[in-house]
CSV table of C-alpha atoms in Angstrom, one decimal:
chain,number,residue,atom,x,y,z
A,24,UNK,CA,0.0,0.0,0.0
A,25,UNK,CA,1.6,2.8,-0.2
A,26,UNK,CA,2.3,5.8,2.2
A,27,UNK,CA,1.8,9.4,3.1
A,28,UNK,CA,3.0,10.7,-0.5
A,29,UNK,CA,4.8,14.4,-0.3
A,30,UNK,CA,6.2,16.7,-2.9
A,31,UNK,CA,8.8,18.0,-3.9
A,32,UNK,CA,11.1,15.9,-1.5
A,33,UNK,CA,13.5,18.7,-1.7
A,34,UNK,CA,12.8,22.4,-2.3
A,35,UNK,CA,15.8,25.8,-2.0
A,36,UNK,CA,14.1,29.4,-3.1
A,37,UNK,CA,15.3,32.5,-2.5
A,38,UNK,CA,13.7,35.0,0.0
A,39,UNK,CA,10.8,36.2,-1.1
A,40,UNK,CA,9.5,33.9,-2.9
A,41,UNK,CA,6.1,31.6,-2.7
A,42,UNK,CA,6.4,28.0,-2.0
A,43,UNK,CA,3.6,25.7,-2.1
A,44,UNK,CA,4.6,21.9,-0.5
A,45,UNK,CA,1.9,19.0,-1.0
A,46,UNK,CA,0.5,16.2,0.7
A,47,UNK,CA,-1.0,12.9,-0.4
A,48,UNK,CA,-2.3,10.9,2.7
A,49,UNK,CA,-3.1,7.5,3.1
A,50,UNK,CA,-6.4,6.5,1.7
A,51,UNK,CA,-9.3,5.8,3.7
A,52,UNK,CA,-7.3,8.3,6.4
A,53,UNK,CA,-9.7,11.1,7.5
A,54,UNK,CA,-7.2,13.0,9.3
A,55,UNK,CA,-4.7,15.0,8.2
A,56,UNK,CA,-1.6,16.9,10.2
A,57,UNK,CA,1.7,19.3,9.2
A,58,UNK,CA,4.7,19.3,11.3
A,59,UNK,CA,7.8,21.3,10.8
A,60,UNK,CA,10.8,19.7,12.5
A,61,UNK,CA,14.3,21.9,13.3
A,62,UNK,CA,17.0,21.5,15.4
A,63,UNK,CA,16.0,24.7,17.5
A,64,UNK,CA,12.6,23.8,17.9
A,65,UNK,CA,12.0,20.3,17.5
A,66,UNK,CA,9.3,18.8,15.8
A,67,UNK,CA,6.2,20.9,15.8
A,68,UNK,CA,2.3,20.6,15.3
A,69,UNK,CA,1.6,23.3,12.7
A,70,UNK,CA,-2.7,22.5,11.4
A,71,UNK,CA,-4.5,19.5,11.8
A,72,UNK,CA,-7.4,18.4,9.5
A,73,UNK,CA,-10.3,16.2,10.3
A,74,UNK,CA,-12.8,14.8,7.2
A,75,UNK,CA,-10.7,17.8,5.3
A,76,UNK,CA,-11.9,20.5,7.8
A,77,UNK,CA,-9.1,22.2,9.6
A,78,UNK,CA,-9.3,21.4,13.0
A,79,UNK,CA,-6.4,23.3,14.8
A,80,UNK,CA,-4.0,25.7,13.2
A,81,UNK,CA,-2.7,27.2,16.2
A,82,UNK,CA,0.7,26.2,15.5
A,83,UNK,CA,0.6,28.1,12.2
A,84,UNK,CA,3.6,30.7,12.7
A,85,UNK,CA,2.0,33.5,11.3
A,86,UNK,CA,-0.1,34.8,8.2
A,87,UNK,CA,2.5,34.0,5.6
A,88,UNK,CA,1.4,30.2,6.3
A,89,UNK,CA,-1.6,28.7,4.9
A,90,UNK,CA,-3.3,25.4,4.2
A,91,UNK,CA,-5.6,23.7,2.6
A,92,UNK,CA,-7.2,20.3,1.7
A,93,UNK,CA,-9.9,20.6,-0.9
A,94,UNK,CA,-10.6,17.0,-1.3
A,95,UNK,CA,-9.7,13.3,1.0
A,96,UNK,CA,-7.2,12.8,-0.8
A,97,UNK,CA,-4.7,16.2,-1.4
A,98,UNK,CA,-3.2,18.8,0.9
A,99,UNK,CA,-1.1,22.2,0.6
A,100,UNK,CA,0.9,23.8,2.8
A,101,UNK,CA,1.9,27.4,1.5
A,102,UNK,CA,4.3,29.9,2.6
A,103,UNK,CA,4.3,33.3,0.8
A,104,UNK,CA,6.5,35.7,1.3
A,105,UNK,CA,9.2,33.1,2.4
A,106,UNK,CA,11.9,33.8,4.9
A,107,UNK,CA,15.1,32.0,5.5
A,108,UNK,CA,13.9,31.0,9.2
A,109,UNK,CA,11.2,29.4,7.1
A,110,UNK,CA,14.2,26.9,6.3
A,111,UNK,CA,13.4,23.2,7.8
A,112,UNK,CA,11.7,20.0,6.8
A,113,UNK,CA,7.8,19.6,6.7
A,114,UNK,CA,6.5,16.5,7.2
A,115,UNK,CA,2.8,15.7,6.2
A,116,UNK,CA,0.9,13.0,8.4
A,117,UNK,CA,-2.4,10.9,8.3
A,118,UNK,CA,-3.9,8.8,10.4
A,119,UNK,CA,-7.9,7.1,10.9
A,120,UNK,CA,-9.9,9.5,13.0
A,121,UNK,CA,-9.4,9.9,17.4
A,122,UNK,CA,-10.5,6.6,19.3
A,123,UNK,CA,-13.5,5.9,20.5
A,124,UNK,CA,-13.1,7.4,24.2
A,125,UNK,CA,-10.6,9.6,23.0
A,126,UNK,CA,-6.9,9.7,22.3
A,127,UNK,CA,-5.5,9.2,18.2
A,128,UNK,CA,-4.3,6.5,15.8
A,129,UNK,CA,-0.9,6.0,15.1
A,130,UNK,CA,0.3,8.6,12.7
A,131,UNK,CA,1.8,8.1,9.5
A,132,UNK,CA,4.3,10.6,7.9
A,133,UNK,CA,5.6,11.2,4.7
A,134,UNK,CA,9.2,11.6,3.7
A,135,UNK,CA,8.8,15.1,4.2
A,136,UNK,CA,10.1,18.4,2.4
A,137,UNK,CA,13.5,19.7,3.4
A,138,UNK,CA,12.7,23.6,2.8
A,139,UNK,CA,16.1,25.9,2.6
A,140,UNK,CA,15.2,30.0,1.9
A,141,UNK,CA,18.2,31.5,0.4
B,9,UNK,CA,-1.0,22.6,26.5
B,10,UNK,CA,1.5,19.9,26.9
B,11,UNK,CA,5.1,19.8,27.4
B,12,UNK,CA,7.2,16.7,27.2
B,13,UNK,CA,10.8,15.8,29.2
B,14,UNK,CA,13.1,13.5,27.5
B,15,UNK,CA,17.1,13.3,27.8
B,16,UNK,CA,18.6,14.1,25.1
B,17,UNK,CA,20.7,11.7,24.4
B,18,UNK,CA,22.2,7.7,25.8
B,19,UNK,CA,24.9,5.6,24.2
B,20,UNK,CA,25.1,1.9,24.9
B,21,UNK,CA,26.4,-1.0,23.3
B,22,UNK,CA,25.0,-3.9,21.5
B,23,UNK,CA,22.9,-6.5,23.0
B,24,UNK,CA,22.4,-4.1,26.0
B,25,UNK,CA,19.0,-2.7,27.6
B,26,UNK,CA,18.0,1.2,27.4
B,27,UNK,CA,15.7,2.6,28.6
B,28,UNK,CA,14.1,5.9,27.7
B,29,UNK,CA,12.0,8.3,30.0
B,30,UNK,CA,9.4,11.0,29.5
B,31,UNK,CA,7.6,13.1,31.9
B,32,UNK,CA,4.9,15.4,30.8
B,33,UNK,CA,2.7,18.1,31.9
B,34,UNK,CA,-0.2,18.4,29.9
B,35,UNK,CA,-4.1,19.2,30.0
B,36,UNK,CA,-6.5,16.9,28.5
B,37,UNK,CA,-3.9,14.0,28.6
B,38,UNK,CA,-5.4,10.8,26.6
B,39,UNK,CA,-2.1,8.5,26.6
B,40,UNK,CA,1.3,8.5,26.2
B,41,UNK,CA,2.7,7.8,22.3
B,42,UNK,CA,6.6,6.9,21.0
B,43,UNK,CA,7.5,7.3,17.6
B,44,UNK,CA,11.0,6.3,16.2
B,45,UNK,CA,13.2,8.8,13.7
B,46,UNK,CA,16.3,7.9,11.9
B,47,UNK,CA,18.5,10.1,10.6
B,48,UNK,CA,17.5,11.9,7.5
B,49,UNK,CA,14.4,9.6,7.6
B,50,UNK,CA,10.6,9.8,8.7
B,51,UNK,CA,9.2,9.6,12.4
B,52,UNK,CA,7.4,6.1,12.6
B,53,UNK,CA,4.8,5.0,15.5
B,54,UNK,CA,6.6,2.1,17.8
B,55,UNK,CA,4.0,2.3,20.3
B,56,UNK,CA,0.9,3.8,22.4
B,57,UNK,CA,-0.2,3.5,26.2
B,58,UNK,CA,-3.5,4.8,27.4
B,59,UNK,CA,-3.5,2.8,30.6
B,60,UNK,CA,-1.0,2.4,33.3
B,61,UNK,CA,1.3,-0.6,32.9
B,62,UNK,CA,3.5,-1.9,30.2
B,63,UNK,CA,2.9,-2.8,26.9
B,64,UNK,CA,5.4,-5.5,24.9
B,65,UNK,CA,6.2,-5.3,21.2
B,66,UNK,CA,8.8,-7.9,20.6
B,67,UNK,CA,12.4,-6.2,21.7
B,68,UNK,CA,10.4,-2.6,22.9
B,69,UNK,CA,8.2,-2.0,25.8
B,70,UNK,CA,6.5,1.2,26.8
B,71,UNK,CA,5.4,2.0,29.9
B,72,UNK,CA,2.8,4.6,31.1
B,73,UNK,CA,2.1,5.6,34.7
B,74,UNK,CA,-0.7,8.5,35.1
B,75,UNK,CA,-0.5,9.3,38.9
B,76,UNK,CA,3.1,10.1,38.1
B,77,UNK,CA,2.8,11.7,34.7
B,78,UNK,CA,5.8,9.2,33.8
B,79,UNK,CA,6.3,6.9,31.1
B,80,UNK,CA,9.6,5.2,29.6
B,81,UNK,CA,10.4,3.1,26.9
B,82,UNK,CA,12.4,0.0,27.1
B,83,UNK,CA,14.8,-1.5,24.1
B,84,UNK,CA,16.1,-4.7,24.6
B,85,UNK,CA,19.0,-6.7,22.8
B,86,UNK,CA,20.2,-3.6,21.3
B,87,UNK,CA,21.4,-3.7,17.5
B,88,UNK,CA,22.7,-1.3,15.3
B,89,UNK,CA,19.7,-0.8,13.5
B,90,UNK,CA,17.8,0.8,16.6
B,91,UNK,CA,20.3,4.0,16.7
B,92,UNK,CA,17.9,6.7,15.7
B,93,UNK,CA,16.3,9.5,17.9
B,94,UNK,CA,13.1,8.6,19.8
B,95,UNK,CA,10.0,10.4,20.7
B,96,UNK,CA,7.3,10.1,23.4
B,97,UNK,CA,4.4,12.4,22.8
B,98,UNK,CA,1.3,13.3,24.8
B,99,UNK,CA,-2.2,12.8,23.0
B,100,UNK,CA,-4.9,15.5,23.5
B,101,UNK,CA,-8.1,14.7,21.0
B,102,UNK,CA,-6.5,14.1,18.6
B,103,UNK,CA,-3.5,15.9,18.4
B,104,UNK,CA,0.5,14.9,19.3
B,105,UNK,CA,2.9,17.1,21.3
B,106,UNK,CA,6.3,15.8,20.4
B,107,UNK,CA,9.1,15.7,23.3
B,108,UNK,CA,12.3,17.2,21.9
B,109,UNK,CA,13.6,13.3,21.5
B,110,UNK,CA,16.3,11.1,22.5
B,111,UNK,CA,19.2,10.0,20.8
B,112,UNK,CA,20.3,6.8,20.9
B,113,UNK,CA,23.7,5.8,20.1
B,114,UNK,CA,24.8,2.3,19.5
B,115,UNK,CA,28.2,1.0,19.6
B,116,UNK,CA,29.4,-2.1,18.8
């Protein structure tokens, strides 16, 4: 079967500049989560999406981030303007829905985009 | 929120036991989740406790312990293969808070 699908796997822009980063998830998956991982901050929760609704974006740095996911089966992550702080890799994740009584199913993450801003 | 404790890093040598903790402080806590990350590569789910006591998957074991907000995970018969950094992370509805991992260096 295969995985969490992400694109491109690498990705170096110059300041500035718009940068768009996608997500397939697993199918049959209804949820849907972006991480960021650096050395300086670890790996962080940036929007989480349930049945394609977002859920949670308070992990969203600021404005210049956005996301989407218009259908099951696709997911953006866009940063525009892009800064070189911006620079890190972005990992896409998807899991079933929360457990009955609460808690999640194990996560699945993609290969994830290693983001340099020039 | 949440916010996870983990060492940051433990060397040991093949065939020997390690053993991981994480202590959290969190609202809304469901259960305690470890993911494994090698270098360069994705996080991938080893385990998940949302009751206290120990769960065994073959050479790893996870514990969780709520009235202490403690849990650890346990890798026996170390092999090369398991140096990698590891995660615990707190569950709230649906969402993971990641601990700032350990790494775990094996020698031979």
């Amino acid at each position: 079967d295969a995985g969490v699908i992400q694109s491109p796997r690498h990705e170096v822009t110059e300041m500035g500049q718009e940068v768009t980063l996608r997500c397939k998830p697993i199918s049959g998956h209804n949820s849907l989560f972006w991480y960021r991982q650096t050395m300086m901050r670890g790996l962080e929760l940036l929007i989480y999406f349930n049945n394609n609704v977002p859920i949670d974006d308070s992990g969203m740095p600021e404005d210049r981030f956005s996301a989407k996911m218009p259908n099951a089966s696709f997911s953006t992550l866009k940063i525009q303007p892009s800064e070189p702080r911006d620079s890190a890799v972005y990992f896409c994740a998807s899991s079933l829905g929360p457990r009955q009584g609460g808690g999640n199913q194990p996560q699945h993450f993609g290969d994830g985009t290693r983001l340099s801003i020039l | 929120g949440q916010s996870l404790e983990q060492p940051s890093e433990v060397t040991a040598v093949e065939g020997a036991i390690v053993q991981i903790n994480c202590t959290y402080q969190t609202s809304g806590f469901y259960g305690l989740s470890w993911y494994q990350q090698h270098d360069g590569g994705a996080p991938t789910f080893l385990s998940y406790n949302a009751l206290d006591g120990l769960e065994e998957t073959g050479r790893f074991s996870s514990f969780l312990s709520r009235s202490d907000s403690y849990g650890y995970l346990l890798l026996q018969e170390l092999q090369m293969k398991d140096s990698a950094s590891y995660f615990c992370a707190g569950t709230a509805g649906n969402k993971l808070t990641f601990g700032g991992g350990t790494r775990v260096l094996v020698k031979p």
